[in-house]
Amino acid sequence: MKDVAARAGVGLKTVSRVVNGEPGVTPDTERRVQEAIDSLGFRRNDSARVLRKGRTASVGLVLEDLADPFYGPLSRAVEEVARAHGALLINGSSAEDPDREQELALALCARRVDGLIVIPAGSDHRYLEPEMRAGVATVFVDRPAGGIDADAVLSDSFGGSRAGVAHLIAHGHRRIGFIGDRPRIHTATERLRGYRAAMEEAGLEIDASWVALGPTDPERVQEAVAAMLSGPEPVTALFAGNNRVTVTAVRALAGREHPVALVGFDDIELADLLGITVIAQDAAALGRTAAERLFRRLEGVDEAPARVVLGTTLIPRGSGEIAPPA
């Protein structure tokens, strides 16, 4: 600071004000100080700043799978909000493993992030209670926390699924299959609940063979599709519980002599060109809303934890409007 002050021809207090973004410095003086800093090649020591202020200006994001296209716009939205608040985003993937989620979240806390945004892989988040009591603001997104009261920002999985299945029913389908994710996952159970509600509201019985929950790997989904389309009374339509299931279902249905109607939860790349009807979530809005709520907490807003539910949109493109065989 002494070197910068001497080069810029100002006092130490002025250098401190410029570095910390404090008021009381004219634009010309700020420019001279910044030029002195740049010419001397100095960089702010964030470790020292943490010791002084007790804040790291960083937040952590625990995703389910960094490779999943759904999380790209969500992560980008969180990053943009963090950047607007002068904070760095650090993210990692739990790979749908509850133990890895806990390990990653606690590792971020150990590195003293100011806050966490978590897409849960597990159903018990009491391990975060000590961190939250210590001041780590925490918001859950896409799925709620388990075992603790915390802010959550979710899509309307139940309502979106019910609307998608009702859409198939409106186009004449009575035998509709549901292929979803693992039953321990909140979104999977909510979407199944929406499917059941739509069928019940239409007065339609559900055969047990029409519902398949489990891992979303292609082999399992292809087997489920094949099973539902076999037998004397196969389903005439499918509702896919997430984007990974939809992609595999599109492949499994390609080239069939008799087309099968399909609605997928969550949009997928090229769905508009392929004519895939979807229930679209706004992943960017999920990320942005969660991040804004996190920074409200960091700015000292004290309010009871809330659950924010964002709506979904039915986008008809052709696959969901195919009529059942005569």
Coordinates of C-alpha atoms in Angstrom, one line a residue:
M1 CA 0.0 0.0 0.0
K2 CA 2.9 2.3 0.7
D3 CA 4.3 1.7 -2.8
V4 CA 1.0 2.3 -4.4
A5 CA 0.4 5.5 -2.3
A6 CA 3.8 6.9 -3.3
R7 CA 3.4 6.1 -7.0
A8 CA -0.1 7.6 -7.1
G9 CA 0.8 10.6 -4.9
V10 CA -2.0 9.9 -2.3
G11 CA -2.3 8.8 1.3
L12 CA -2.6 5.2 2.6
K13 CA -6.2 5.8 3.6
T14 CA -7.1 6.8 0.0
V15 CA -5.5 3.5 -1.3
S16 CA -7.5 1.6 1.3
R17 CA -10.7 3.3 0.2
V18 CA -10.1 2.5 -3.5
V19 CA -9.2 -1.1 -2.9
N20 CA -12.2 -1.7 -0.6
G21 CA -14.7 0.2 -2.9
E22 CA -15.4 2.8 -0.2
P23 CA -16.8 6.3 -0.9
G24 CA -15.0 9.6 -0.6
V25 CA -12.6 9.2 -3.5
T26 CA -12.8 11.3 -6.7
P27 CA -12.9 9.5 -10.0
D28 CA -9.5 11.0 -11.0
T29 CA -7.8 9.9 -7.8
E30 CA -9.4 6.4 -8.1
R31 CA -8.0 6.2 -11.6
R32 CA -4.5 7.1 -10.5
V33 CA -4.5 4.6 -7.6
Q34 CA -5.8 1.8 -9.9
E35 CA -3.1 2.7 -12.5
A36 CA -0.4 2.5 -9.8
I37 CA -1.8 -0.9 -8.6
D38 CA -1.8 -2.2 -12.2
S39 CA 1.7 -0.9 -13.0
L40 CA 3.2 -2.4 -9.9
G41 CA 1.5 -5.8 -10.7
F42 CA -0.2 -6.0 -7.3
R43 CA -3.2 -8.2 -6.6
R44 CA -5.6 -8.2 -3.6
N45 CA -4.7 -10.8 -1.0
D46 CA -8.1 -12.5 -0.5
S47 CA -6.8 -14.7 2.3
A48 CA -5.9 -11.6 4.4
R49 CA -9.3 -10.0 3.4
V50 CA -11.1 -13.1 4.8
L51 CA -9.2 -12.8 8.1
R52 CA -10.2 -9.1 8.4
K53 CA -13.8 -9.3 7.3
G54 CA -14.8 -12.9 8.0
R55 CA -16.3 -13.3 4.6
T56 CA -14.8 -15.1 1.5
A57 CA -17.1 -13.6 -1.1
S58 CA -17.6 -17.1 -2.5
V59 CA -20.6 -19.5 -2.6
G60 CA -20.9 -23.2 -3.3
L61 CA -23.2 -25.0 -5.7
V62 CA -23.7 -28.7 -5.2
L63 CA -25.3 -30.2 -8.4
E64 CA -26.5 -33.7 -9.1
D65 CA -24.6 -34.1 -12.4
L66 CA -22.5 -31.5 -14.2
A67 CA -23.0 -33.4 -17.5
D68 CA -26.8 -33.1 -17.3
P69 CA -28.0 -30.3 -19.8
F70 CA -30.7 -29.3 -17.3
Y71 CA -28.0 -28.0 -14.9
G72 CA -26.2 -25.8 -17.4
P73 CA -28.6 -22.8 -17.5
L74 CA -29.3 -23.3 -13.7
S75 CA -25.6 -23.1 -12.9
R76 CA -25.0 -20.1 -15.2
A77 CA -27.9 -18.2 -13.6
V78 CA -26.4 -18.8 -10.1
E79 CA -23.0 -17.6 -11.4
E80 CA -24.5 -14.4 -12.9
V81 CA -26.2 -13.5 -9.6
A82 CA -23.1 -14.3 -7.6
R83 CA -21.0 -12.2 -10.0
A84 CA -23.4 -9.3 -9.6
H85 CA -22.8 -9.5 -5.9
G86 CA -19.0 -9.7 -6.3
A87 CA -18.8 -13.3 -5.3
L88 CA -17.1 -16.3 -6.8
L89 CA -19.1 -19.5 -7.5
I90 CA -17.5 -22.9 -6.8
N91 CA -19.5 -26.0 -7.9
G92 CA -19.2 -29.7 -7.9
S93 CA -21.3 -32.8 -8.7
S94 CA -22.7 -35.3 -6.2
A95 CA -23.3 -37.9 -9.0
E96 CA -26.6 -38.7 -7.3
D97 CA -24.7 -40.1 -4.3
P98 CA -26.0 -38.9 -0.9
D99 CA -22.6 -39.6 0.7
R100 CA -20.7 -37.7 -2.0
E101 CA -23.2 -34.8 -1.6
Q102 CA -22.5 -34.6 2.1
E103 CA -18.7 -34.8 1.5
L104 CA -18.8 -32.1 -1.1
A105 CA -21.1 -29.7 0.8
L106 CA -19.0 -30.1 4.0
A107 CA -15.8 -29.6 2.0
L108 CA -17.1 -26.3 0.7
C109 CA -18.1 -25.3 4.2
A110 CA -14.5 -26.1 5.4
R111 CA -13.3 -23.7 2.7
R112 CA -15.5 -21.1 4.3
V113 CA -17.9 -20.3 1.5
D114 CA -20.4 -17.8 2.7
G115 CA -23.4 -19.8 1.4
L116 CA -24.5 -23.0 -0.3
I117 CA -27.0 -23.9 -3.0
V118 CA -27.7 -27.6 -2.9
I119 CA -29.6 -29.9 -5.3
P120 CA -30.1 -32.8 -3.0
A121 CA -29.0 -36.3 -3.8
G122 CA -30.0 -37.6 -0.3
S123 CA -33.0 -37.2 2.0
D124 CA -31.3 -36.3 5.3
H125 CA -29.6 -32.9 5.5
R126 CA -29.3 -32.7 9.3
Y127 CA -25.5 -32.8 8.7
L128 CA -25.8 -29.1 7.6
E129 CA -27.4 -27.9 10.8
P130 CA -24.1 -27.0 12.5
E131 CA -22.9 -25.1 9.4
M132 CA -26.2 -23.2 9.1
R133 CA -26.1 -22.3 12.8
A134 CA -22.6 -21.0 12.2
G135 CA -23.9 -18.6 9.6
V136 CA -23.6 -20.5 6.3
A137 CA -26.7 -19.4 4.3
T138 CA -28.2 -22.5 2.6
V139 CA -30.9 -22.8 -0.1
F140 CA -32.0 -26.0 -1.7
V141 CA -33.1 -26.1 -5.3
D142 CA -35.1 -28.5 -7.5
R143 CA -35.8 -30.7 -4.5
P144 CA -36.4 -29.8 -0.8
A145 CA -34.1 -30.5 2.1
G146 CA -34.8 -33.6 4.3
G147 CA -34.9 -33.4 8.0
I148 CA -34.3 -29.6 8.4
D149 CA -36.2 -26.4 7.7
A150 CA -34.5 -24.5 4.9
D151 CA -35.3 -22.4 1.9
A152 CA -36.2 -24.4 -1.2
V153 CA -36.9 -23.3 -4.8
L154 CA -38.7 -26.0 -6.8
S155 CA -40.5 -26.5 -10.1
D156 CA -44.2 -27.6 -10.0
S157 CA -43.5 -31.3 -10.7
F158 CA -46.9 -32.4 -9.6
G159 CA -48.8 -29.8 -11.6
G160 CA -46.6 -30.2 -14.7
S161 CA -47.0 -34.0 -14.8
R162 CA -50.7 -33.8 -14.3
A163 CA -51.0 -31.3 -17.2
G164 CA -48.9 -33.5 -19.4
V165 CA -50.9 -36.7 -18.7
A166 CA -54.2 -34.8 -19.0
H167 CA -53.0 -33.6 -22.4
L168 CA -52.5 -37.2 -23.6
I169 CA -55.9 -38.1 -22.2
A170 CA -57.5 -35.2 -24.1
H171 CA -56.1 -36.7 -27.3
G172 CA -57.9 -39.9 -26.7
H173 CA -55.4 -42.1 -24.7
R174 CA -56.6 -44.3 -22.0
R175 CA -53.6 -46.6 -21.5
I176 CA -50.7 -44.4 -20.6
G177 CA -47.4 -45.5 -19.3
F178 CA -45.2 -43.6 -16.8
I179 CA -41.4 -44.1 -16.7
G180 CA -39.6 -42.1 -14.0
D181 CA -36.5 -41.8 -11.8
R182 CA -35.8 -43.6 -8.5
P183 CA -38.7 -43.4 -6.1
R184 CA -36.5 -41.9 -3.3
I185 CA -36.1 -38.7 -5.4
H186 CA -38.6 -36.0 -4.6
T187 CA -39.3 -34.9 -8.2
A188 CA -39.9 -38.5 -9.3
T189 CA -42.5 -39.1 -6.7
E190 CA -44.2 -35.8 -7.3
R191 CA -44.4 -36.5 -11.1
L192 CA -45.8 -39.9 -10.4
R193 CA -48.4 -38.3 -8.1
G194 CA -49.3 -35.9 -10.9
Y195 CA -49.7 -38.8 -13.3
R196 CA -51.9 -40.7 -10.9
A197 CA -54.0 -37.6 -10.2
A198 CA -54.6 -37.0 -14.0
M199 CA -55.7 -40.6 -14.5
E200 CA -58.0 -40.5 -11.5
E201 CA -59.6 -37.3 -12.5
A202 CA -60.4 -38.8 -15.9
G203 CA -61.8 -41.9 -14.2
L204 CA -59.1 -44.2 -15.6
E205 CA -57.7 -47.3 -13.8
I206 CA -53.9 -47.7 -13.8
D207 CA -52.4 -51.1 -14.4
A208 CA -49.4 -51.8 -12.3
S209 CA -47.4 -52.7 -15.4
W210 CA -47.8 -49.1 -16.7
V211 CA -45.6 -47.6 -14.0
A212 CA -41.8 -48.1 -14.0
L213 CA -39.5 -46.2 -11.5
G214 CA -35.8 -46.7 -11.3
P215 CA -32.4 -45.6 -12.6
T216 CA -32.5 -43.6 -15.7
D217 CA -29.8 -45.5 -17.6
P218 CA -30.7 -46.3 -21.2
E219 CA -30.9 -50.1 -20.7
R220 CA -33.4 -49.9 -17.9
V221 CA -35.6 -47.4 -19.7
Q222 CA -35.5 -49.3 -23.0
E223 CA -36.6 -52.4 -21.1
A224 CA -39.5 -50.5 -19.5
V225 CA -40.6 -49.1 -22.9
A226 CA -40.5 -52.6 -24.5
A227 CA -42.5 -54.1 -21.6
M228 CA -45.2 -51.5 -21.8
L229 CA -45.6 -51.9 -25.5
S230 CA -45.9 -55.6 -25.4
G231 CA -48.8 -57.9 -24.6
P232 CA -52.4 -57.9 -25.8
E233 CA -53.2 -54.4 -24.5
P234 CA -50.0 -52.3 -24.7
V235 CA -50.0 -48.6 -23.7
T236 CA -50.7 -46.2 -26.5
A237 CA -48.8 -43.3 -24.9
L238 CA -45.9 -42.7 -22.6
F239 CA -45.1 -40.0 -20.1
A240 CA -41.3 -39.7 -19.5
G241 CA -40.4 -38.4 -16.0
N242 CA -37.3 -36.5 -16.9
N243 CA -35.0 -35.4 -19.8
R244 CA -32.8 -38.5 -19.7
V245 CA -35.8 -40.8 -19.8
T246 CA -37.3 -38.8 -22.7
V247 CA -34.1 -39.1 -24.8
T248 CA -34.0 -42.9 -24.4
A249 CA -37.8 -43.2 -25.1
V250 CA -37.4 -41.2 -28.3
R251 CA -34.7 -43.7 -29.4
A252 CA -36.8 -46.7 -28.3
L253 CA -39.9 -45.5 -30.2
A254 CA -38.0 -44.5 -33.4
G255 CA -39.0 -46.5 -36.5
R256 CA -42.0 -48.2 -35.0
E257 CA -44.7 -49.2 -37.5
H258 CA -47.4 -47.7 -35.2
P259 CA -46.4 -44.4 -33.6
V260 CA -46.7 -44.1 -29.8
A261 CA -47.6 -40.7 -28.3
L262 CA -44.9 -39.2 -26.0
V263 CA -44.8 -36.3 -23.5
G264 CA -41.5 -35.7 -21.6
F265 CA -41.0 -33.7 -18.4
D266 CA -38.3 -31.2 -19.1
D267 CA -37.2 -29.9 -22.5
I268 CA -34.3 -31.6 -24.4
E269 CA -31.9 -30.4 -27.1
L270 CA -33.4 -30.7 -30.6
A271 CA -36.9 -31.4 -29.2
D272 CA -38.3 -28.7 -31.4
L273 CA -36.8 -30.3 -34.5
L274 CA -37.8 -33.8 -33.5
G275 CA -41.4 -32.7 -32.6
I276 CA -41.3 -33.8 -29.0
T277 CA -44.0 -32.5 -26.7
V278 CA -42.6 -31.5 -23.3
I279 CA -43.4 -30.0 -20.0
A280 CA -40.7 -27.4 -19.8
Q281 CA -39.1 -26.1 -16.6
D282 CA -37.3 -22.8 -16.5
A283 CA -33.9 -24.0 -15.1
A284 CA -32.4 -20.5 -15.3
A285 CA -35.3 -19.1 -13.2
L286 CA -34.7 -21.9 -10.7
G287 CA -31.0 -21.0 -10.4
R288 CA -31.6 -17.2 -10.4
T289 CA -34.4 -17.4 -7.8
A290 CA -32.3 -19.7 -5.5
A291 CA -29.3 -17.4 -5.8
E292 CA -31.2 -14.3 -5.1
R293 CA -32.7 -15.8 -2.0
L294 CA -29.3 -16.9 -0.9
F295 CA -27.9 -13.4 -1.2
R296 CA -30.9 -12.0 0.6
R297 CA -29.9 -14.2 3.5
L298 CA -26.3 -13.1 3.3
E299 CA -27.4 -9.5 3.4
G300 CA -29.1 -10.1 6.7
V301 CA -32.7 -10.7 5.8
D302 CA -34.2 -12.7 8.7
E303 CA -37.3 -14.5 7.7
A304 CA -38.8 -18.0 8.1
P305 CA -37.6 -20.6 5.5
A306 CA -39.9 -20.6 2.5
R307 CA -40.7 -23.0 -0.3
V308 CA -40.9 -21.2 -3.7
V309 CA -42.6 -23.2 -6.5
L310 CA -42.2 -22.1 -10.1
G311 CA -44.6 -23.1 -12.8
T312 CA -44.0 -25.3 -15.8
T313 CA -45.1 -24.9 -19.4
L314 CA -46.7 -27.4 -21.8
I315 CA -45.1 -27.1 -25.2
P316 CA -47.0 -29.2 -27.8
R317 CA -44.8 -30.1 -30.8
G318 CA -46.5 -33.2 -32.2
S319 CA -45.4 -36.3 -30.3
G320 CA -48.0 -35.7 -27.6
E321 CA -50.8 -35.1 -30.0
I322 CA -50.6 -38.5 -31.8
A323 CA -54.0 -40.2 -31.5
P324 CA -54.3 -43.8 -30.3
P325 CA -54.8 -46.5 -32.9
A326 CA -58.4 -46.8 -34.0

